[in-house]
PDB file of C-alpha atoms and ligand atoms in Angstrom:
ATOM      1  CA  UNK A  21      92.429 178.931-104.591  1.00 52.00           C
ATOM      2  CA  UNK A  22      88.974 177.846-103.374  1.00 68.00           C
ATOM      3  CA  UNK A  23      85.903 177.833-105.003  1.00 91.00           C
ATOM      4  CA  UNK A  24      84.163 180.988-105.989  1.00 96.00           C
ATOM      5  CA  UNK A  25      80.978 181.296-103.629  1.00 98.00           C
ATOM      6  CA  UNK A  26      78.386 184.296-103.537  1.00 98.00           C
ATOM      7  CA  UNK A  27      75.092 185.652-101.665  1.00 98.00           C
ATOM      8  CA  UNK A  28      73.803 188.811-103.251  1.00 98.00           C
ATOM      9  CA  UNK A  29      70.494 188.684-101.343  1.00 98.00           C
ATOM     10  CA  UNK A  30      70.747 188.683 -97.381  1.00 98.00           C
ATOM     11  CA  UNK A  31      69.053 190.929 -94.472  1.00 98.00           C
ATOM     12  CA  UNK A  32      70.191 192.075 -91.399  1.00 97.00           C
ATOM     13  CA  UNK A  33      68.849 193.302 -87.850  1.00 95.00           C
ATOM     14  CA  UNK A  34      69.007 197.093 -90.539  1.00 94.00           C
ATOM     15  CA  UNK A  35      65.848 195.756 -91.599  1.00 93.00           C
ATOM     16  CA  UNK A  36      63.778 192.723 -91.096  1.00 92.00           C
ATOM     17  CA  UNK A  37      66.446 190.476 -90.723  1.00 94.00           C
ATOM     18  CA  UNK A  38      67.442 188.345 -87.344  1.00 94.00           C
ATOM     19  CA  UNK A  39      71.217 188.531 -87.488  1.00 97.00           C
ATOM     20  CA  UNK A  40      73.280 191.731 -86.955  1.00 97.00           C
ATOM     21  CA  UNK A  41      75.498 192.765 -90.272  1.00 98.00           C
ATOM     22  CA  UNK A  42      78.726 191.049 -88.213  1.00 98.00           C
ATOM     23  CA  UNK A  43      76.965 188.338 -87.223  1.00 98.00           C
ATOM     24  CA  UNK A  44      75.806 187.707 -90.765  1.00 98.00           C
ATOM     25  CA  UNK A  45      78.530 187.932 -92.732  1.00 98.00           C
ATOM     26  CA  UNK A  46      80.653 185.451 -89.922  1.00 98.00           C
ATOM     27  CA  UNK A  47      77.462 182.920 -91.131  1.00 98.00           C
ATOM     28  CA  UNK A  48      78.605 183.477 -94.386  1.00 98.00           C
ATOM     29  CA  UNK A  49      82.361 182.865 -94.292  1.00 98.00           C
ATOM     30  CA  UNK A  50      81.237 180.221 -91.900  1.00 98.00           C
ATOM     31  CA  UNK A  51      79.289 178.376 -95.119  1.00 97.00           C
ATOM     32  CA  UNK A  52      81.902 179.592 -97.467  1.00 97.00           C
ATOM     33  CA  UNK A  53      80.993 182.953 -98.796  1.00 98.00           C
ATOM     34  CA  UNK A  54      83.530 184.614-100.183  1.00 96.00           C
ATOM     35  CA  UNK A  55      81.733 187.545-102.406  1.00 98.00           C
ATOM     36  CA  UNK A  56      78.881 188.913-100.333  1.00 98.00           C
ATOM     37  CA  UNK A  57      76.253 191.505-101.005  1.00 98.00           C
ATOM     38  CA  UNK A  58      73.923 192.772 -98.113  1.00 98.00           C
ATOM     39  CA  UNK A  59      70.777 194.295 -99.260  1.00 98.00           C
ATOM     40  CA  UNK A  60      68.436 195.385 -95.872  1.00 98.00           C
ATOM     41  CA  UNK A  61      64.840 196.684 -97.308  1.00 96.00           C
ATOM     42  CA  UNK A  62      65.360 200.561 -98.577  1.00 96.00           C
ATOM     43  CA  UNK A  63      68.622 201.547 -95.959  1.00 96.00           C
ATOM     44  CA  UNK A  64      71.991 201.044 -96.429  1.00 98.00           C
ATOM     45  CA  UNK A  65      72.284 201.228 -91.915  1.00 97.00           C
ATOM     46  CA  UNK A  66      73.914 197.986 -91.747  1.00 98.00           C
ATOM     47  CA  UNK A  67      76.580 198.255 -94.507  1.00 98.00           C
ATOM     48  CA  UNK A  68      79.204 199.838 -92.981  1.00 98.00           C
ATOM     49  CA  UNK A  69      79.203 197.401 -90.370  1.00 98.00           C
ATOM     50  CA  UNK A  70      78.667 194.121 -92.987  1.00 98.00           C
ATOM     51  CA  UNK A  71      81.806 195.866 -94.846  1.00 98.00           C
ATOM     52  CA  UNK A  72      84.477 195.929 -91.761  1.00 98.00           C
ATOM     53  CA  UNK A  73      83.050 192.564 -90.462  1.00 98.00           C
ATOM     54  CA  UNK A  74      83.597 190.799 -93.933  1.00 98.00           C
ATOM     55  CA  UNK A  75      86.995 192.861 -94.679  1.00 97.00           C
ATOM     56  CA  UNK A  76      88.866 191.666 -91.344  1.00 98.00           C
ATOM     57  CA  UNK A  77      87.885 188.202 -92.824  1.00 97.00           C
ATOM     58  CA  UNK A  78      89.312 188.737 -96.846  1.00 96.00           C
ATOM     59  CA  UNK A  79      86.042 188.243 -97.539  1.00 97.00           C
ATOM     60  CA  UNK A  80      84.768 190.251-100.856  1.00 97.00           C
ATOM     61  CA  UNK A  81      82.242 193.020-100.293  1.00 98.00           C
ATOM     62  CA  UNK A  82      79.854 194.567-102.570  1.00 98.00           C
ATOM     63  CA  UNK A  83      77.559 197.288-101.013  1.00 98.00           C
ATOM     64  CA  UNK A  84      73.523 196.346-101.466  1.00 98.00           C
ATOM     65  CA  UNK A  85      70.275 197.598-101.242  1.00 98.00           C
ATOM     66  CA  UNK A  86      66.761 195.787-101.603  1.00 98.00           C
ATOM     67  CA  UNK A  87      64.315 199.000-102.842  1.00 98.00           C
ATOM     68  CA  UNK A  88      60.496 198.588-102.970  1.00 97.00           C
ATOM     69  CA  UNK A  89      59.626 200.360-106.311  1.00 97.00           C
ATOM     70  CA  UNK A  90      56.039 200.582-108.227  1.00 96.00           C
ATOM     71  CA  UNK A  91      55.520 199.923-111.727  1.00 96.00           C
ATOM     72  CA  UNK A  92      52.393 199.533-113.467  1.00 93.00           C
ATOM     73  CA  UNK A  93      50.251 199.955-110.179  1.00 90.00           C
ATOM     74  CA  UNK A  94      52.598 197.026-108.592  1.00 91.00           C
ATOM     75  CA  UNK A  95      54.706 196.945-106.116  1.00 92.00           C
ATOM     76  CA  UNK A  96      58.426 195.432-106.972  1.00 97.00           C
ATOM     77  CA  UNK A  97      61.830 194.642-105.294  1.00 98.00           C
ATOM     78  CA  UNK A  98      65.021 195.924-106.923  1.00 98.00           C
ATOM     79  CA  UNK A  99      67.897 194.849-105.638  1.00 98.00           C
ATOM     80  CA  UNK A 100      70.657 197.656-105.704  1.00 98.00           C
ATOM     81  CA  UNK A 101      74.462 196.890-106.086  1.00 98.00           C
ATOM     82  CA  UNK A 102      77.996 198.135-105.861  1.00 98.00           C
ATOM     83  CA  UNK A 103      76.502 201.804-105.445  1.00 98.00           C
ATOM     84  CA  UNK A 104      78.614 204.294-103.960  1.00 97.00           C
ATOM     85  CA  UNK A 105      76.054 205.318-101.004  1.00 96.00           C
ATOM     86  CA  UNK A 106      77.224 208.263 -99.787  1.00 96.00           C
ATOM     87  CA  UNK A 107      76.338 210.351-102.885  1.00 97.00           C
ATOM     88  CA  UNK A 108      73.873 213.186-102.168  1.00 97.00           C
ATOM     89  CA  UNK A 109      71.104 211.809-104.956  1.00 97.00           C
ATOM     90  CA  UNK A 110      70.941 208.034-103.710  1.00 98.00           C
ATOM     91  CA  UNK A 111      71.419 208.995 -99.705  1.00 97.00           C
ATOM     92  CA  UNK A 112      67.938 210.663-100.734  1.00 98.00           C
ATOM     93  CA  UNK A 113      66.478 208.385-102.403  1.00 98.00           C
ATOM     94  CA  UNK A 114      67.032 206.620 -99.272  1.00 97.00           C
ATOM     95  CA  UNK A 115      65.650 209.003 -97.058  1.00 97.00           C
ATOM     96  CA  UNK A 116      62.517 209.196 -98.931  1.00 97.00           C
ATOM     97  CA  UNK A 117      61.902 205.702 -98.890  1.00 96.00           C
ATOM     98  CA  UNK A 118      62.667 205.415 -95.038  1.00 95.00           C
ATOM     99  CA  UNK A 119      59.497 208.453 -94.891  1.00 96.00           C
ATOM    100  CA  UNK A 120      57.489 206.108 -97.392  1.00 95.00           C
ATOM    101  CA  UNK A 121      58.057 203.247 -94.608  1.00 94.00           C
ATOM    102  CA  UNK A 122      57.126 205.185 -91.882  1.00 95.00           C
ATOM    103  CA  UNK A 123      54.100 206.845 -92.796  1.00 95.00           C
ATOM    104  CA  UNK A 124      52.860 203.309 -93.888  1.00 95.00           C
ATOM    105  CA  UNK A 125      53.587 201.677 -90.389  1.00 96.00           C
ATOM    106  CA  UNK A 126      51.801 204.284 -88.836  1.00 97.00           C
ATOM    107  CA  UNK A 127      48.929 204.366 -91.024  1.00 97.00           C
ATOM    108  CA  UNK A 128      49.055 200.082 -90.616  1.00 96.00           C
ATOM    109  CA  UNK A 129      48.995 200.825 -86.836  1.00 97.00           C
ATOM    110  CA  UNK A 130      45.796 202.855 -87.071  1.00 97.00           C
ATOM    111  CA  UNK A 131      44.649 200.637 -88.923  1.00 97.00           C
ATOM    112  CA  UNK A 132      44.939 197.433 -86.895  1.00 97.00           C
ATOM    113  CA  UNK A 133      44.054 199.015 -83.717  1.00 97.00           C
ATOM    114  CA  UNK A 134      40.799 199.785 -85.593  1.00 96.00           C
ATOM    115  CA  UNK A 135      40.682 196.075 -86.416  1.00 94.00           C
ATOM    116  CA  UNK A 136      41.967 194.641 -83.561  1.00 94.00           C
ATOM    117  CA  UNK A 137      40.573 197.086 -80.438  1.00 94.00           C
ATOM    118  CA  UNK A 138      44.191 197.854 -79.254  1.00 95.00           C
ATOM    119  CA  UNK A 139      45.770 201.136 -79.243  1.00 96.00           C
ATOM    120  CA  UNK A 140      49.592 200.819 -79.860  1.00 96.00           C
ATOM    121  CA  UNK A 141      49.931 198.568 -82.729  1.00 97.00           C
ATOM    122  CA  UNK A 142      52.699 201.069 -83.925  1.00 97.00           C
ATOM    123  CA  UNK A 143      54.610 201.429 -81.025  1.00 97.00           C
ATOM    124  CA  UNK A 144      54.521 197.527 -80.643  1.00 97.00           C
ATOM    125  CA  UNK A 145      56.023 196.554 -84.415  1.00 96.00           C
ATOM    126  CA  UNK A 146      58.390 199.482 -83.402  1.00 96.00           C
ATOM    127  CA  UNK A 147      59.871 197.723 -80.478  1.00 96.00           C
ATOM    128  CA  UNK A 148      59.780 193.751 -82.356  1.00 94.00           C
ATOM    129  CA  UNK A 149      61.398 196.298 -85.129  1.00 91.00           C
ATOM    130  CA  UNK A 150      64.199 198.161 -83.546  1.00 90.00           C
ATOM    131  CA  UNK A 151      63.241 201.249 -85.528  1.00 89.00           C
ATOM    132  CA  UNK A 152      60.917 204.026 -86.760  1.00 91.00           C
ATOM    133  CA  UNK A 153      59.737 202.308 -89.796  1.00 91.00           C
ATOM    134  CA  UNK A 154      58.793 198.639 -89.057  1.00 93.00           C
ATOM    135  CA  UNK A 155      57.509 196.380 -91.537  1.00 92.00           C
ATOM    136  CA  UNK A 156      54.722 194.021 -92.188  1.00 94.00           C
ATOM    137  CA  UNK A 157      56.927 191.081 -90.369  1.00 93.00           C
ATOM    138  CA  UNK A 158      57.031 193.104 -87.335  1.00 94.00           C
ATOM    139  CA  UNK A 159      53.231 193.901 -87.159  1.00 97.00           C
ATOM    140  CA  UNK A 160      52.722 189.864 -88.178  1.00 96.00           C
ATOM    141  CA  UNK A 161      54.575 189.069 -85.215  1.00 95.00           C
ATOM    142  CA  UNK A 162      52.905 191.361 -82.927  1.00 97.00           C
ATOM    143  CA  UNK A 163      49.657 189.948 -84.479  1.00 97.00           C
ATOM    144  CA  UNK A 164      50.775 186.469 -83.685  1.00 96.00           C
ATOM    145  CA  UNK A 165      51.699 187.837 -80.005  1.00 96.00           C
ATOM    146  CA  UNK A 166      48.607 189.073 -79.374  1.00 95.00           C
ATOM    147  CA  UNK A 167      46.727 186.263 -80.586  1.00 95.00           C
ATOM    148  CA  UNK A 168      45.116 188.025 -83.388  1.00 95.00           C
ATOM    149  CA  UNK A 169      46.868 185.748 -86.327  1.00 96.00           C
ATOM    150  CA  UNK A 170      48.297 181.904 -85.768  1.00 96.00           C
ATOM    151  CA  UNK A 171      51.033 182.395 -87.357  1.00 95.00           C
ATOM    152  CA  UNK A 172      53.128 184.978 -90.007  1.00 93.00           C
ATOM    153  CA  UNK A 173      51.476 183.207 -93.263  1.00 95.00           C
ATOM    154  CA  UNK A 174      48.223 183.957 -91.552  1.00 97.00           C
ATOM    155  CA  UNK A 175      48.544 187.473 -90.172  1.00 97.00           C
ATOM    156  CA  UNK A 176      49.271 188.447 -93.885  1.00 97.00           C
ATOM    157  CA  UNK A 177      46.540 187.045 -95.197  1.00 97.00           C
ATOM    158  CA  UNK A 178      44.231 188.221 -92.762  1.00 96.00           C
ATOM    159  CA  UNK A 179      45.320 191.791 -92.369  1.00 97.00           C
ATOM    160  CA  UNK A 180      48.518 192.097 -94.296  1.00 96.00           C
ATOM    161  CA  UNK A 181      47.921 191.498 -98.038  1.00 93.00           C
ATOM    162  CA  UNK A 182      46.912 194.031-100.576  1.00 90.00           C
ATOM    163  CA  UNK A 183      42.635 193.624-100.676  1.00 92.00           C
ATOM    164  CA  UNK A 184      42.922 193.352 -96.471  1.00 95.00           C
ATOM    165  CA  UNK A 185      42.141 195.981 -94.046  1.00 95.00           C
ATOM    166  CA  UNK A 186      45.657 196.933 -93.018  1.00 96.00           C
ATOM    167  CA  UNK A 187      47.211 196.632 -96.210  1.00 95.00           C
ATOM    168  CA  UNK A 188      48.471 200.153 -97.126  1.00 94.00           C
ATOM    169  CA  UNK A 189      49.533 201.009-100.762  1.00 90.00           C
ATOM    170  CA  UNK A 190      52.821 203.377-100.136  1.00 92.00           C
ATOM    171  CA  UNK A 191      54.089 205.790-102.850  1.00 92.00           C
ATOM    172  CA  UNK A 192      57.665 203.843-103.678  1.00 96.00           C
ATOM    173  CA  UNK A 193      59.719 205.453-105.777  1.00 97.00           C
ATOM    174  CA  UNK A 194      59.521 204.159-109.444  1.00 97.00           C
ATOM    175  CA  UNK A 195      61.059 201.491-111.330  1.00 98.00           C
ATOM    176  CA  UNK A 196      62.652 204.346-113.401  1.00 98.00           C
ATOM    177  CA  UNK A 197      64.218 206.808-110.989  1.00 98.00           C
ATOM    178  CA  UNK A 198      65.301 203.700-108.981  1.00 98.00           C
ATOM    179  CA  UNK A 199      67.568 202.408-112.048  1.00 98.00           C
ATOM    180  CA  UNK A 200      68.667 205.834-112.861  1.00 98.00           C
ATOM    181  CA  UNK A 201      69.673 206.636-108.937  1.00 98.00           C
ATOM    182  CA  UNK A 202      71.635 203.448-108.669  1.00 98.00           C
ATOM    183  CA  UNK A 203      73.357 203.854-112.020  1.00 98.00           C
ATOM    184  CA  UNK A 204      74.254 207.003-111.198  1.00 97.00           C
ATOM    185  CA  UNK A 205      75.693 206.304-107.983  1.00 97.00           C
ATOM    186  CA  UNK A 206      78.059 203.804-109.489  1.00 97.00           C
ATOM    187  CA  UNK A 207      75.846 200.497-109.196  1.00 98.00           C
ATOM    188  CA  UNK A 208      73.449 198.464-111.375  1.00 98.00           C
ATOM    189  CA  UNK A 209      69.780 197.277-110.975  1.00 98.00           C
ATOM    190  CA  UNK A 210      68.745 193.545-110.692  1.00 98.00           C
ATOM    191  CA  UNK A 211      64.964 192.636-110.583  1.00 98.00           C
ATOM    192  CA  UNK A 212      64.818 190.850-107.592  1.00 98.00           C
ATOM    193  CA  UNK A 213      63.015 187.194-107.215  1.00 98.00           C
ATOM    194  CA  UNK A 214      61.176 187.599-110.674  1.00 97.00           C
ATOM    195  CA  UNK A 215      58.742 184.631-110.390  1.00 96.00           C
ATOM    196  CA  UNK A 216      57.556 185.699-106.784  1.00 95.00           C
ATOM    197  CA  UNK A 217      55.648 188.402-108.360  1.00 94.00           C
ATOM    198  CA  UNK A 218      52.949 185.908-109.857  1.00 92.00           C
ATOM    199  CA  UNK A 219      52.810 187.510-113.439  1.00 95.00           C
ATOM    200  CA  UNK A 220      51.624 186.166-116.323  1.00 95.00           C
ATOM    201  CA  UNK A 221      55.157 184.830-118.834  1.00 95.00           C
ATOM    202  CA  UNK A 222      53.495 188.108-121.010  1.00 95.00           C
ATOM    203  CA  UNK A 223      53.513 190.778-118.259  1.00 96.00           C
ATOM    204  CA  UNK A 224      57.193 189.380-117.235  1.00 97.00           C
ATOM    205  CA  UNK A 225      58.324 189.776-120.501  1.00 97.00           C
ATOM    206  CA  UNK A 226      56.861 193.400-120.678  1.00 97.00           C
ATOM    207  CA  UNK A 227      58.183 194.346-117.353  1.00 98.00           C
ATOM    208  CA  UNK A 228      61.549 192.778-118.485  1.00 98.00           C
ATOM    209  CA  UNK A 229      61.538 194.741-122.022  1.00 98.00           C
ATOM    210  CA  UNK A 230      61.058 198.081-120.052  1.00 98.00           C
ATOM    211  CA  UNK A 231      63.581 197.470-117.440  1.00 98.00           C
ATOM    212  CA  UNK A 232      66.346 197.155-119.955  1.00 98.00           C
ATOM    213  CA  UNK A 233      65.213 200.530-121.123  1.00 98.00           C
ATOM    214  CA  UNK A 234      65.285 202.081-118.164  1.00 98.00           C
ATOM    215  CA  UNK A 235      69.019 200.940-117.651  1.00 98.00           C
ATOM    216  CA  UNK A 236      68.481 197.648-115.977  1.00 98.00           C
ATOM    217  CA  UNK A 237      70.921 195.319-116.209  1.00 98.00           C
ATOM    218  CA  UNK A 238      70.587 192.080-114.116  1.00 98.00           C
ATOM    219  CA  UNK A 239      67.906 189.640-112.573  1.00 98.00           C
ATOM    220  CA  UNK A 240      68.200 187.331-109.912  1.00 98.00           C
ATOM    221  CA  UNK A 241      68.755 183.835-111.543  1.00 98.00           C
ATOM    222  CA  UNK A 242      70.747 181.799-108.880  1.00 97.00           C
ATOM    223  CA  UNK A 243      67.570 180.969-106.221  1.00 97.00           C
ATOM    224  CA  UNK A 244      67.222 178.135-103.909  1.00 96.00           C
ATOM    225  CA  UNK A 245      64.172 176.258-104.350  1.00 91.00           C
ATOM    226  CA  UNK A 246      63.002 177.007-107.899  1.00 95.00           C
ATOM    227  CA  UNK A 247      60.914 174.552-109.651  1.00 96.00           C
ATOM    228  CA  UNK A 248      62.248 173.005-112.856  1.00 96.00           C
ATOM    229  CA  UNK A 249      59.852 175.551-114.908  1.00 96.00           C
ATOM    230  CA  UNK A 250      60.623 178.861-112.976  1.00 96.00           C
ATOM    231  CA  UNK A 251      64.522 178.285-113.756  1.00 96.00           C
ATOM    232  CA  UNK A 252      63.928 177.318-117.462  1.00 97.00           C
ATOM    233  CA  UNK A 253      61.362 180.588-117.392  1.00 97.00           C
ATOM    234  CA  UNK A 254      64.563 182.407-116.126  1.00 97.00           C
ATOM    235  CA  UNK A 255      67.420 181.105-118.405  1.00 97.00           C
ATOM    236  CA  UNK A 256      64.958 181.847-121.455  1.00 97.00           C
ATOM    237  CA  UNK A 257      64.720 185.446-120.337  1.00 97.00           C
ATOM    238  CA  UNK A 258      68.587 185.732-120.394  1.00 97.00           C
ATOM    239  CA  UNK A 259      67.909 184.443-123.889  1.00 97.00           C
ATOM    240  CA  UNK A 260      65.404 186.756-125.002  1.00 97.00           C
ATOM    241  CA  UNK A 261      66.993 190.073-122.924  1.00 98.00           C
ATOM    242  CA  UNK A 262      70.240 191.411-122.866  1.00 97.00           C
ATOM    243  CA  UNK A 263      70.608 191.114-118.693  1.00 98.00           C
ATOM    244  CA  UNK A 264      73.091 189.697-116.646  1.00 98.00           C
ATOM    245  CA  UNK A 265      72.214 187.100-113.666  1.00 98.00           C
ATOM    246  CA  UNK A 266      72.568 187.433-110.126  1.00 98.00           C
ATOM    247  CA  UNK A 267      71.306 185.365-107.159  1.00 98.00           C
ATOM    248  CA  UNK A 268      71.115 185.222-103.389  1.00 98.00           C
ATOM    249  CA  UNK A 269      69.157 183.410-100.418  1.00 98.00           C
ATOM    250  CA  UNK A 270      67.493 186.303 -99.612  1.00 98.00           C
ATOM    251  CA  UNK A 271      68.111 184.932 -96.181  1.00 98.00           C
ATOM    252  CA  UNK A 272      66.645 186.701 -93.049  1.00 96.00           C
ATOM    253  CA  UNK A 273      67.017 184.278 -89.978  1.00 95.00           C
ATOM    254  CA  UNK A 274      68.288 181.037 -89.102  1.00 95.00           C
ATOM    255  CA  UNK A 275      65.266 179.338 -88.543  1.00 93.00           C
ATOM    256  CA  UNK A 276      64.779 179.349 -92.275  1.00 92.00           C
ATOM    257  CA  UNK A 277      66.595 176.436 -92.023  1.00 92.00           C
ATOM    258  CA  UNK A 278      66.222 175.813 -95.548  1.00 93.00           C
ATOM    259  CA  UNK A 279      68.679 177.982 -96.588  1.00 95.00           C
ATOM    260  CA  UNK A 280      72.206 178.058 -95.776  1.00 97.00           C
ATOM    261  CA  UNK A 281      74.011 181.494 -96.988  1.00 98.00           C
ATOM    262  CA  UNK A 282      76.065 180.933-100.466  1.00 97.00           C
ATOM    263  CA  UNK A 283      73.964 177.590-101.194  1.00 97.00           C
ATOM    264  CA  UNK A 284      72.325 178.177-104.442  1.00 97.00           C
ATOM    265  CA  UNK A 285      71.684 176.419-107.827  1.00 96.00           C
ATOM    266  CA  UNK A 286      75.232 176.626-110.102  1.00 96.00           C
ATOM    267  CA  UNK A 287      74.646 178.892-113.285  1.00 96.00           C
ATOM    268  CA  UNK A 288      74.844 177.146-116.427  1.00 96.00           C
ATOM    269  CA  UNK A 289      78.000 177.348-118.006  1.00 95.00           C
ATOM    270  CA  UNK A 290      78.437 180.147-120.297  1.00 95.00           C
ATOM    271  CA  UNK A 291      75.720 182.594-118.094  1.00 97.00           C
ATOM    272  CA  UNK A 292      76.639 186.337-117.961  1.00 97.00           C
ATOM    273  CA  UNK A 293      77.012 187.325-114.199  1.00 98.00           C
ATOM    274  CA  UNK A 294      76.308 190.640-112.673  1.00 98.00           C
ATOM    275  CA  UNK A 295      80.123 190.541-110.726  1.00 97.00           C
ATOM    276  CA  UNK A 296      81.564 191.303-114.278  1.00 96.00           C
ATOM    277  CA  UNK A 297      79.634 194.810-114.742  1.00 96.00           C
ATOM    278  CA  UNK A 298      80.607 195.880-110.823  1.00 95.00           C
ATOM    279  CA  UNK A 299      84.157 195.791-111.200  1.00 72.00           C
ATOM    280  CA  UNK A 300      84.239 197.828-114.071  1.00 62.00           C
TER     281      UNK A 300
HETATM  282 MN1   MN B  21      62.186 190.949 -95.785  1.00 71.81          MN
HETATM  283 MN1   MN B  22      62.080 190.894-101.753  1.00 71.81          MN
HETATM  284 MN1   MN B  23      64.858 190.258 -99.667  1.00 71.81          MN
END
């Protein structure tokens, strides 16, 4: 039998990723994945696709889903899996989330023509996009197109980041009714990337404590690239709360060449893993 490997964290062309759910998942067999999760920003477009392509290959599939959700006046990522998608209360959820994204690409496109002296910022990120509801990426790149930004990093931080002119704060759902959708469409909740968010070891801890309340069950654990502190800041919040880890590359494109899909830090020994609760 050969090894065990797993990516619980990867985009596709669904959302803001570069690779197409087939081509994705034939990366990941490629570099070994044999359990695979894919978890496009707030849609589930790509999964069927992700599911046949990895199927034909024996590769294990576990549906995903990356959600932006708000708690405390903050914006978070929750990373959905093993749901059942097709029932009625999460395909909503969904639907809401796509009108969240939407309305805030349009009101980002106002925003940066204002800033910029164009006109169809929106229709622009639409096109780099593919769809309706674009992103920040796709704006950044049309910034960096047009020659208003060098470069991603600094179209965020010119325009992009909460305090800058295009930065629009977009009613997610939250933290709450996320958990209780996903749970009740058959999957569990992992609190995506926990030391991206830049909180204080107190806040992380409080966030943490209510999450389990709310039904939460895992956080991502397995990263690439976390310093020696972050993962000891992780493993001692598997001590401290009764959660389950999970991890991914949270890959979007190739030219992260950084990251090759399945290649993360081994769990210590002894770790609870999320795989156990989705195959109950
Ligand atoms: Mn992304
Ligand atoms: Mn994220
Ligand atoms: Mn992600």
């Amino acid at each position: 039998m050969s090894d065990f490997v797993y990516d619980y964290h990867c985009h596709s062309t669904a959302s803001d990723g570069a690779l197409t759910p087939t081509e994705l998942v034939h990366r990941a067999a490629a570099a070994g994945v044999n359990s695979f999760a894919l978890t496009d920003h707030d849609t589930v477009a790509g999964l069927a696709e992700a599911e046949a392509a990895a199927k034909a290959l024996g590769m294990e599939f576990i549906s995903g889903v990356e959600l932006s959700v708000g708690w405390a006046n903050s914006e978070f990522h929750l990373v959905g899996l093993g749901m059942n998608v097709q029932q009625p209360r999460f395909a909503e959820l969904i639907a809401q989330q796509q009108a969240a994204r939407k309305a805030r690409a349009k009101t980002m496109g106002e925003r940066l023509n204002k800033a910029c002296g164009t006109t169809d910022a929106y229709e622009q990120a639409c096109a780099l996009a593919g769809t309706d509801a674009p992103g920040r990426p796709f704006f950044a790149e049309w910034l960096v197109a047009t020659n208003a930004a060098r470069d991603q990093e600094h179209a965020f931080n010119r325009f992009l980041k909460p305090g800058r002119s295009a930065f629009v704060k977009t009613p997610w759902v939250n933290l709450g009714e996320a958990i209780k959708v996903i749970r009740g469409s058959g999957g569990e909740a992992v609190l995506a990337h926990p030391t991206r968010y830049r909180l204080t070891r107190m806040k992380l801890r409080r966030l943490l404590a209510e999450f389990c309340t709310l039904g939460g069950k895992g956080i991502e654990v397995a990263l690439p690239r976390l310093s020696q502190a972050q993962e000891q800041l992780m493993y001692d919040c598997l001590e401290e709360f009764p959660l389950y880890a999970s991890g991914g590359t949270d890959f979007h494109h190739p030219q992260q060449t950084w990251l090759t899909l399945g290649r993360l830090p081994k769990l210590k020994e002894g770790t609870p893993f999320i795989r156990a609760l989705l195959q109950q």
